mmCIF file of C-alpha atoms in Angstrom:
data_model
loop_
_atom_site.group_PDB
_atom_site.id
_atom_site.type_symbol
_atom_site.label_atom_id
_atom_site.label_comp_id
_atom_site.label_asym_id
_atom_site.label_seq_id
_atom_site.Cartn_x
_atom_site.Cartn_y
_atom_site.Cartn_z
ATOM 1 C CA MET E 631 -30.158 -12.853 -41.498
ATOM 2 C CA GLY E 632 -29.929 -12.713 -37.728
ATOM 3 C CA VAL E 633 -31.243 -9.131 -37.696
ATOM 4 C CA ASP E 634 -34.779 -8.984 -39.065
ATOM 5 C CA GLU E 635 -37.076 -10.772 -36.643
ATOM 6 C CA ASP E 636 -39.744 -11.013 -39.357
ATOM 7 C CA ILE E 637 -37.748 -13.806 -41.031
ATOM 8 C CA ALA E 638 -36.625 -15.517 -37.804
ATOM 9 C CA THR E 639 -39.388 -18.125 -37.850
ATOM 10 C CA ASP E 640 -37.372 -21.229 -36.981
ATOM 11 C CA PRO E 641 -37.427 -23.813 -35.428
ATOM 12 C CA PHE E 642 -40.882 -24.135 -36.973
ATOM 13 C CA LEU E 643 -40.305 -22.522 -40.376
ATOM 14 C CA PHE E 644 -36.913 -22.203 -42.070
ATOM 15 C CA THR E 645 -36.249 -19.919 -45.032
ATOM 16 C CA TRP E 646 -32.828 -21.409 -45.794
ATOM 17 C CA ALA E 647 -31.146 -24.725 -45.044
ATOM 18 C CA PRO E 648 -29.748 -24.389 -41.493
ATOM 19 C CA ASP E 649 -26.598 -25.584 -39.823
ATOM 20 C CA PRO E 650 -27.163 -29.125 -38.442
ATOM 21 C CA LYS E 651 -26.868 -27.868 -34.855
ATOM 22 C CA HIS E 652 -29.787 -25.495 -35.426
ATOM 23 C CA ASP E 653 -31.916 -27.892 -37.456
ATOM 24 C CA SER E 654 -35.287 -29.331 -36.464
ATOM 25 C CA PRO E 655 -37.214 -32.461 -37.517
ATOM 26 C CA LEU E 656 -40.171 -30.156 -38.209
ATOM 27 C CA ARG E 657 -38.305 -28.594 -41.130
ATOM 28 C CA LYS E 658 -38.973 -31.630 -43.308
ATOM 29 C CA ILE E 659 -42.725 -31.076 -43.069
ATOM 30 C CA GLN E 660 -42.793 -27.297 -42.648
ATOM 31 C CA HIS E 661 -44.628 -26.698 -45.927
ATOM 32 C CA TRP E 662 -47.489 -28.867 -44.662
ATOM 33 C CA ILE E 663 -47.749 -27.403 -41.144
ATOM 34 C CA PHE E 664 -46.934 -23.737 -41.810
ATOM 35 C CA TYR E 665 -50.441 -22.652 -40.810
ATOM 36 C CA ILE E 666 -49.847 -23.805 -37.214
ATOM 37 C CA PRO E 667 -46.914 -21.476 -36.387
ATOM 38 C CA PHE E 668 -48.600 -18.762 -38.465
ATOM 39 C CA SER E 669 -51.590 -18.960 -36.126
ATOM 40 C CA PHE E 670 -49.410 -18.379 -33.079
ATOM 41 C CA MET E 671 -48.020 -15.043 -34.295
ATOM 42 C CA PHE E 672 -50.340 -12.733 -32.359
ATOM 43 C CA ALA E 673 -50.058 -14.868 -29.225
ATOM 44 C CA LEU E 674 -46.250 -14.681 -29.403
ATOM 45 C CA TRP E 675 -46.396 -10.936 -29.979
ATOM 46 C CA ARG E 676 -48.392 -10.581 -26.772
ATOM 47 C CA VAL E 677 -45.832 -12.607 -24.843
ATOM 48 C CA ASP E 678 -42.995 -10.538 -26.320
ATOM 49 C CA THR E 679 -44.833 -7.331 -25.393
ATOM 50 C CA MET E 680 -44.969 -8.349 -21.739
ATOM 51 C CA LYS E 681 -41.289 -9.333 -21.763
ATOM 52 C CA VAL E 682 -40.287 -5.986 -23.236
ATOM 53 C CA ILE E 683 -42.333 -3.903 -20.815
ATOM 54 C CA VAL E 684 -41.105 -5.863 -17.783
ATOM 55 C CA GLU E 685 -37.507 -5.294 -18.916
ATOM 56 C CA ALA E 686 -38.307 -1.604 -19.402
ATOM 57 C CA VAL E 687 -39.598 -1.366 -15.829
ATOM 58 C CA GLU E 688 -36.486 -3.100 -14.527
ATOM 59 C CA GLN E 689 -34.344 -0.644 -16.485
ATOM 60 C CA LYS E 690 -36.428 2.227 -15.063
ATOM 61 C CA ARG E 691 -37.415 3.583 -18.442
ATOM 62 C CA PRO E 692 -39.645 6.703 -18.132
ATOM 63 C CA ASP E 693 -43.377 5.867 -18.056
ATOM 64 C CA ALA E 694 -42.662 2.121 -18.285
ATOM 65 C CA LYS E 695 -44.732 1.430 -15.163
ATOM 66 C CA LYS E 696 -47.704 3.284 -16.651
ATOM 67 C CA GLU E 697 -47.474 1.161 -19.774
ATOM 68 C CA LEU E 698 -47.264 -2.007 -17.688
ATOM 69 C CA TRP E 699 -50.335 -1.092 -15.653
ATOM 70 C CA SER E 700 -52.214 -0.209 -18.847
ATOM 71 C CA LEU E 701 -51.379 -3.604 -20.325
ATOM 72 C CA LEU E 702 -52.442 -5.383 -17.148
ATOM 73 C CA ALA E 703 -55.725 -3.472 -17.172
ATOM 74 C CA HIS E 704 -56.241 -4.416 -20.804
ATOM 75 C CA TYR E 705 -55.767 -8.115 -20.114
ATOM 76 C CA ALA E 706 -57.877 -7.953 -16.970
ATOM 77 C CA ILE E 707 -60.771 -6.577 -19.033
ATOM 78 C CA LEU E 708 -60.148 -9.076 -21.816
ATOM 79 C CA LEU E 709 -60.075 -12.098 -19.515
ATOM 80 C CA THR E 710 -63.012 -10.905 -17.419
ATOM 81 C CA LEU E 711 -65.505 -9.580 -19.941
ATOM 82 C CA ILE E 712 -64.738 -11.439 -23.164
ATOM 83 C CA PRO E 713 -65.679 -15.143 -23.268
ATOM 84 C CA PHE E 714 -62.781 -17.571 -23.592
ATOM 85 C CA ASN E 715 -64.306 -19.125 -26.703
ATOM 86 C CA VAL E 716 -64.346 -15.687 -28.353
ATOM 87 C CA TRP E 717 -60.944 -14.136 -27.661
ATOM 88 C CA VAL E 718 -58.866 -17.307 -28.078
ATOM 89 C CA PRO E 719 -60.092 -18.069 -31.623
ATOM 90 C CA ALA E 720 -59.867 -14.351 -32.432
ATOM 91 C CA VAL E 721 -56.185 -14.237 -31.432
ATOM 92 C CA PHE E 722 -55.249 -17.333 -33.418
ATOM 93 C CA ILE E 723 -57.341 -16.591 -36.507
ATOM 94 C CA SER E 724 -56.089 -13.005 -36.691
ATOM 95 C CA GLY E 725 -52.561 -14.268 -36.112
ATOM 96 C CA PHE E 726 -52.868 -16.673 -39.035
ATOM 97 C CA LEU E 727 -54.284 -14.021 -41.362
ATOM 98 C CA SER E 728 -51.627 -11.455 -40.421
ATOM 99 C CA ALA E 729 -48.755 -13.928 -40.776
ATOM 100 C CA THR E 730 -50.101 -15.100 -44.135
ATOM 101 C CA ILE E 731 -50.092 -11.501 -45.354
ATOM 102 C CA VAL E 732 -46.837 -10.232 -43.818
ATOM 103 C CA THR E 733 -44.550 -13.249 -44.241
ATOM 104 C CA PRO E 734 -44.474 -13.617 -48.070
ATOM 105 C CA THR E 735 -43.429 -10.006 -48.675
ATOM 106 C CA HIS E 736 -40.406 -10.513 -46.386
ATOM 107 C CA GLN E 737 -39.264 -14.006 -47.320
ATOM 108 C CA SER E 738 -39.639 -14.246 -51.101
ATOM 109 C CA GLU E 739 -36.557 -12.228 -52.106
ATOM 110 C CA GLU E 740 -32.849 -11.912 -51.263
ATOM 111 C CA LEU E 741 -31.659 -12.625 -47.715
ATOM 112 C CA PHE E 742 -28.430 -10.912 -46.671
ATOM 113 C CA ASP E 743 -25.887 -12.431 -44.269
ATOM 114 C CA GLU E 744 -23.705 -9.298 -44.217
ATOM 115 C CA PHE E 745 -24.390 -5.668 -43.337
ATOM 116 C CA GLN E 746 -25.799 -3.714 -46.284
ATOM 117 C CA TYR E 747 -24.439 -0.173 -46.545
ATOM 118 C CA ASP E 748 -26.960 0.901 -49.183
ATOM 119 C CA PHE E 749 -30.176 0.755 -47.171
ATOM 120 C CA VAL E 750 -32.472 1.831 -49.990
ATOM 121 C CA THR E 751 -31.165 -0.682 -52.531
ATOM 122 C CA ALA E 752 -31.246 -3.416 -49.900
ATOM 123 C CA GLN E 753 -34.957 -2.783 -49.338
ATOM 124 C CA PHE E 754 -35.664 -3.028 -53.065
ATOM 125 C CA LEU E 755 -33.707 -6.286 -53.313
ATOM 126 C CA SER E 756 -35.206 -7.940 -50.244
ATOM 127 C CA THR E 757 -38.865 -6.953 -50.560
ATOM 128 C CA ARG E 758 -41.673 -7.968 -52.908
ATOM 129 C CA ASN E 759 -45.025 -6.211 -52.869
ATOM 130 C CA ALA E 760 -48.347 -7.886 -53.513
ATOM 131 C CA VAL E 761 -50.760 -6.673 -56.168
ATOM 132 C CA MET E 762 -54.409 -6.974 -55.213
ATOM 133 C CA THR E 763 -56.755 -8.437 -57.801
ATOM 134 C CA ASN E 764 -60.076 -7.778 -56.076
ATOM 135 C CA PRO E 765 -61.666 -5.411 -53.500
ATOM 136 C CA PHE E 766 -61.810 -8.088 -50.792
ATOM 137 C CA SER E 767 -58.045 -8.677 -50.968
ATOM 138 C CA GLU E 768 -57.486 -4.916 -50.923
ATOM 139 C CA TRP E 769 -59.469 -4.704 -47.676
ATOM 140 C CA LEU E 770 -57.953 -7.835 -46.122
ATOM 141 C CA TRP E 771 -54.329 -6.857 -46.703
ATOM 142 C CA GLY E 772 -54.985 -3.432 -45.221
ATOM 143 C CA GLY E 773 -52.040 -1.669 -46.849
ATOM 144 C CA MET E 774 -49.457 -4.365 -46.017
ATOM 145 C CA GLN E 775 -49.237 -5.180 -49.719
ATOM 146 C CA TYR E 776 -47.098 -2.029 -49.936
ATOM 147 C CA GLN E 777 -44.278 -3.563 -47.921
ATOM 148 C CA LEU E 778 -41.467 -1.732 -49.725
ATOM 149 C CA GLU E 779 -43.155 1.619 -49.103
ATOM 150 C CA HIS E 780 -43.582 0.657 -45.455
ATOM 151 C CA HIS E 781 -39.889 -0.216 -45.096
ATOM 152 C CA LEU E 782 -38.660 2.977 -46.724
ATOM 153 C CA PHE E 783 -41.217 5.331 -45.150
ATOM 154 C CA PRO E 784 -42.491 3.619 -41.973
ATOM 155 C CA SER E 785 -44.162 6.736 -40.569
ATOM 156 C CA MET E 786 -46.047 7.626 -43.752
ATOM 157 C CA PRO E 787 -49.838 7.083 -43.632
ATOM 158 C CA ARG E 788 -50.731 4.001 -45.629
ATOM 159 C CA SER E 789 -53.293 6.019 -47.608
ATOM 160 C CA LYS E 790 -50.334 7.660 -49.366
ATOM 161 C CA TYR E 791 -48.724 4.371 -50.444
ATOM 162 C CA PRO E 792 -50.523 4.016 -53.810
ATOM 163 C CA LYS E 793 -49.123 7.379 -54.954
ATOM 164 C CA LEU E 794 -45.701 6.547 -53.510
ATOM 165 C CA ARG E 795 -45.734 3.268 -55.458
ATOM 166 C CA THR E 796 -45.520 5.049 -58.811
ATOM 167 C CA ILE E 797 -42.677 7.240 -57.531
ATOM 168 C CA LEU E 798 -40.683 4.214 -56.358
ATOM 169 C CA GLN E 799 -41.289 2.395 -59.639
ATOM 170 C CA LYS E 800 -39.829 5.374 -61.487
ATOM 171 C CA PHE E 801 -36.939 5.600 -59.009
ATOM 172 C CA ALA E 802 -36.066 1.922 -59.490
ATOM 173 C CA LYS E 803 -36.100 2.284 -63.272
ATOM 174 C CA GLU E 804 -34.044 5.487 -63.370
ATOM 175 C CA ASN E 805 -31.445 4.127 -60.948
ATOM 176 C CA LYS E 806 -31.297 0.688 -62.608
ATOM 177 C CA ILE E 807 -31.918 -1.198 -59.381
ATOM 178 C CA PRO E 808 -31.519 -4.947 -60.035
ATOM 179 C CA GLY E 809 -34.917 -6.554 -60.291
ATOM 180 C CA GLY E 810 -36.558 -3.140 -60.251
ATOM 181 C CA TYR E 811 -39.729 -2.586 -58.273
ATOM 182 C CA ARG E 812 -40.736 -6.154 -57.394
ATOM 183 C CA GLU E 813 -44.369 -7.111 -57.112
ATOM 184 C CA SER E 814 -46.605 -10.103 -57.799
ATOM 185 C CA GLY E 815 -50.293 -10.940 -57.512
ATOM 186 C CA GLU E 816 -51.446 -11.771 -53.995
ATOM 187 C CA PHE E 817 -52.026 -15.443 -54.822
ATOM 188 C CA GLU E 818 -48.759 -15.754 -56.743
ATOM 189 C CA ILE E 819 -46.714 -14.380 -53.852
ATOM 190 C CA LEU E 820 -48.406 -16.770 -51.424
ATOM 191 C CA LYS E 821 -47.480 -19.654 -53.733
ATOM 192 C CA MET E 822 -43.895 -18.362 -53.924
ATOM 193 C CA ASN E 823 -43.645 -18.437 -50.150
ATOM 194 C CA TRP E 824 -45.051 -21.979 -49.955
ATOM 195 C CA ASP E 825 -42.595 -23.105 -52.649
ATOM 196 C CA LEU E 826 -39.750 -21.631 -50.584
ATOM 197 C CA TYR E 827 -40.825 -23.627 -47.516
ATOM 198 C CA ARG E 828 -41.060 -26.781 -49.624
ATOM 199 C CA LYS E 829 -37.648 -26.238 -51.231
ATOM 200 C CA VAL E 830 -35.962 -25.690 -47.865
ATOM 201 C CA ALA E 831 -37.802 -28.693 -46.393
ATOM 202 C CA GLU E 832 -36.286 -30.909 -49.075
ATOM 203 C CA ALA E 833 -32.749 -29.501 -48.703
ATOM 204 C CA ASP E 834 -29.957 -31.020 -46.633
ATOM 205 C CA PRO E 835 -28.589 -29.024 -43.684
ATOM 206 C CA VAL E 836 -25.534 -26.888 -44.440
ATOM 207 C CA GLU E 837 -22.516 -26.711 -42.155
ATOM 208 C CA GLY E 838 -21.822 -23.122 -41.130
ATOM 209 C CA ALA E 839 -25.156 -21.744 -42.364
ATOM 210 C CA PRO E 840 -26.095 -18.418 -40.708
ATOM 211 C CA TYR E 841 -28.197 -18.579 -37.564
ATOM 212 C CA SER E 842 -31.442 -16.650 -37.954
ATOM 213 C CA ARG E 843 -31.483 -15.468 -34.340
ATOM 214 C CA GLY E 844 -28.057 -13.826 -34.488
ATOM 215 C CA HIS E 845 -27.747 -11.103 -31.877
ATOM 216 C CA GLY E 846 -31.066 -9.411 -32.578
ATOM 217 C CA GLN E 847 -31.447 -6.055 -34.294
ATOM 218 C CA LEU E 848 -29.516 -3.950 -31.793
ATOM 219 C CA GLY E 849 -26.822 -6.579 -31.314
ATOM 220 C CA ALA E 850 -26.378 -6.965 -35.058
ATOM 221 C CA ILE E 851 -25.787 -3.223 -35.389
ATOM 222 C CA LEU E 852 -23.289 -3.100 -32.542
ATOM 223 C CA ASN E 853 -21.367 -6.139 -33.758
ATOM 224 C CA THR E 854 -20.959 -5.085 -37.391
ATOM 225 C CA LEU E 855 -19.490 -2.195 -39.323
ATOM 226 C CA SER E 856 -22.810 -0.397 -39.248
ATOM 227 C CA PRO E 857 -22.406 3.406 -39.129
ATOM 228 C CA ALA E 858 -24.936 3.344 -36.292
ATOM 229 C CA ALA E 859 -22.340 1.580 -34.149
ATOM 230 C CA GLY E 860 -19.751 4.269 -34.835
ATOM 231 C CA ALA E 861 -17.406 1.713 -36.387
ATOM 232 C CA LYS E 862 -14.990 2.427 -39.178
ATOM 233 C CA ALA E 863 -14.498 0.148 -42.173
#
């Protein structure tokens, strides 16, 4: 909580009952309007990309200006050559599909409000994979059904994930990881995520509940006992 930006979806979608000062009237109907913020995901990513690259230029990061000019060229081509009624629906439809696929694997399991020293176990406890039941789903999810594999080995080609899956299943069993290797059918995990939104929508706000925004990923590391911050327990 307050670290992983993939679960920081408020004030439109809450995954736990918030503190009253961070609450929103939209929470009470979030399970009925979830598809609206889902659709904005790619658009928000594009805004965040521009913010990051502008900050990088201001901080004089090497090659930041080249990246900025490349992005500007990209959007110049997009806005000039691609019809408005083509790229706008494409951004929002693809955003909805991506959010629908990515969100359930992150939000259906444990959420931690303290630093987890055992990174590997934490990934097993906080991630649920999706099992595809048909070729179309296999194509649509594009490897993101292997979310645990992605978290543990982010640079591994996704073509290797099916073989890695069996290794991780064996690892979880041999090391008696609570809950083991967690996975559910693609439709079941979508229903689990919707049920979570509904449950939180019906809950009362909780005084002192963690704030999802926190200090961001880097801030969370620097402000905790994370070894990456050089702190000592």
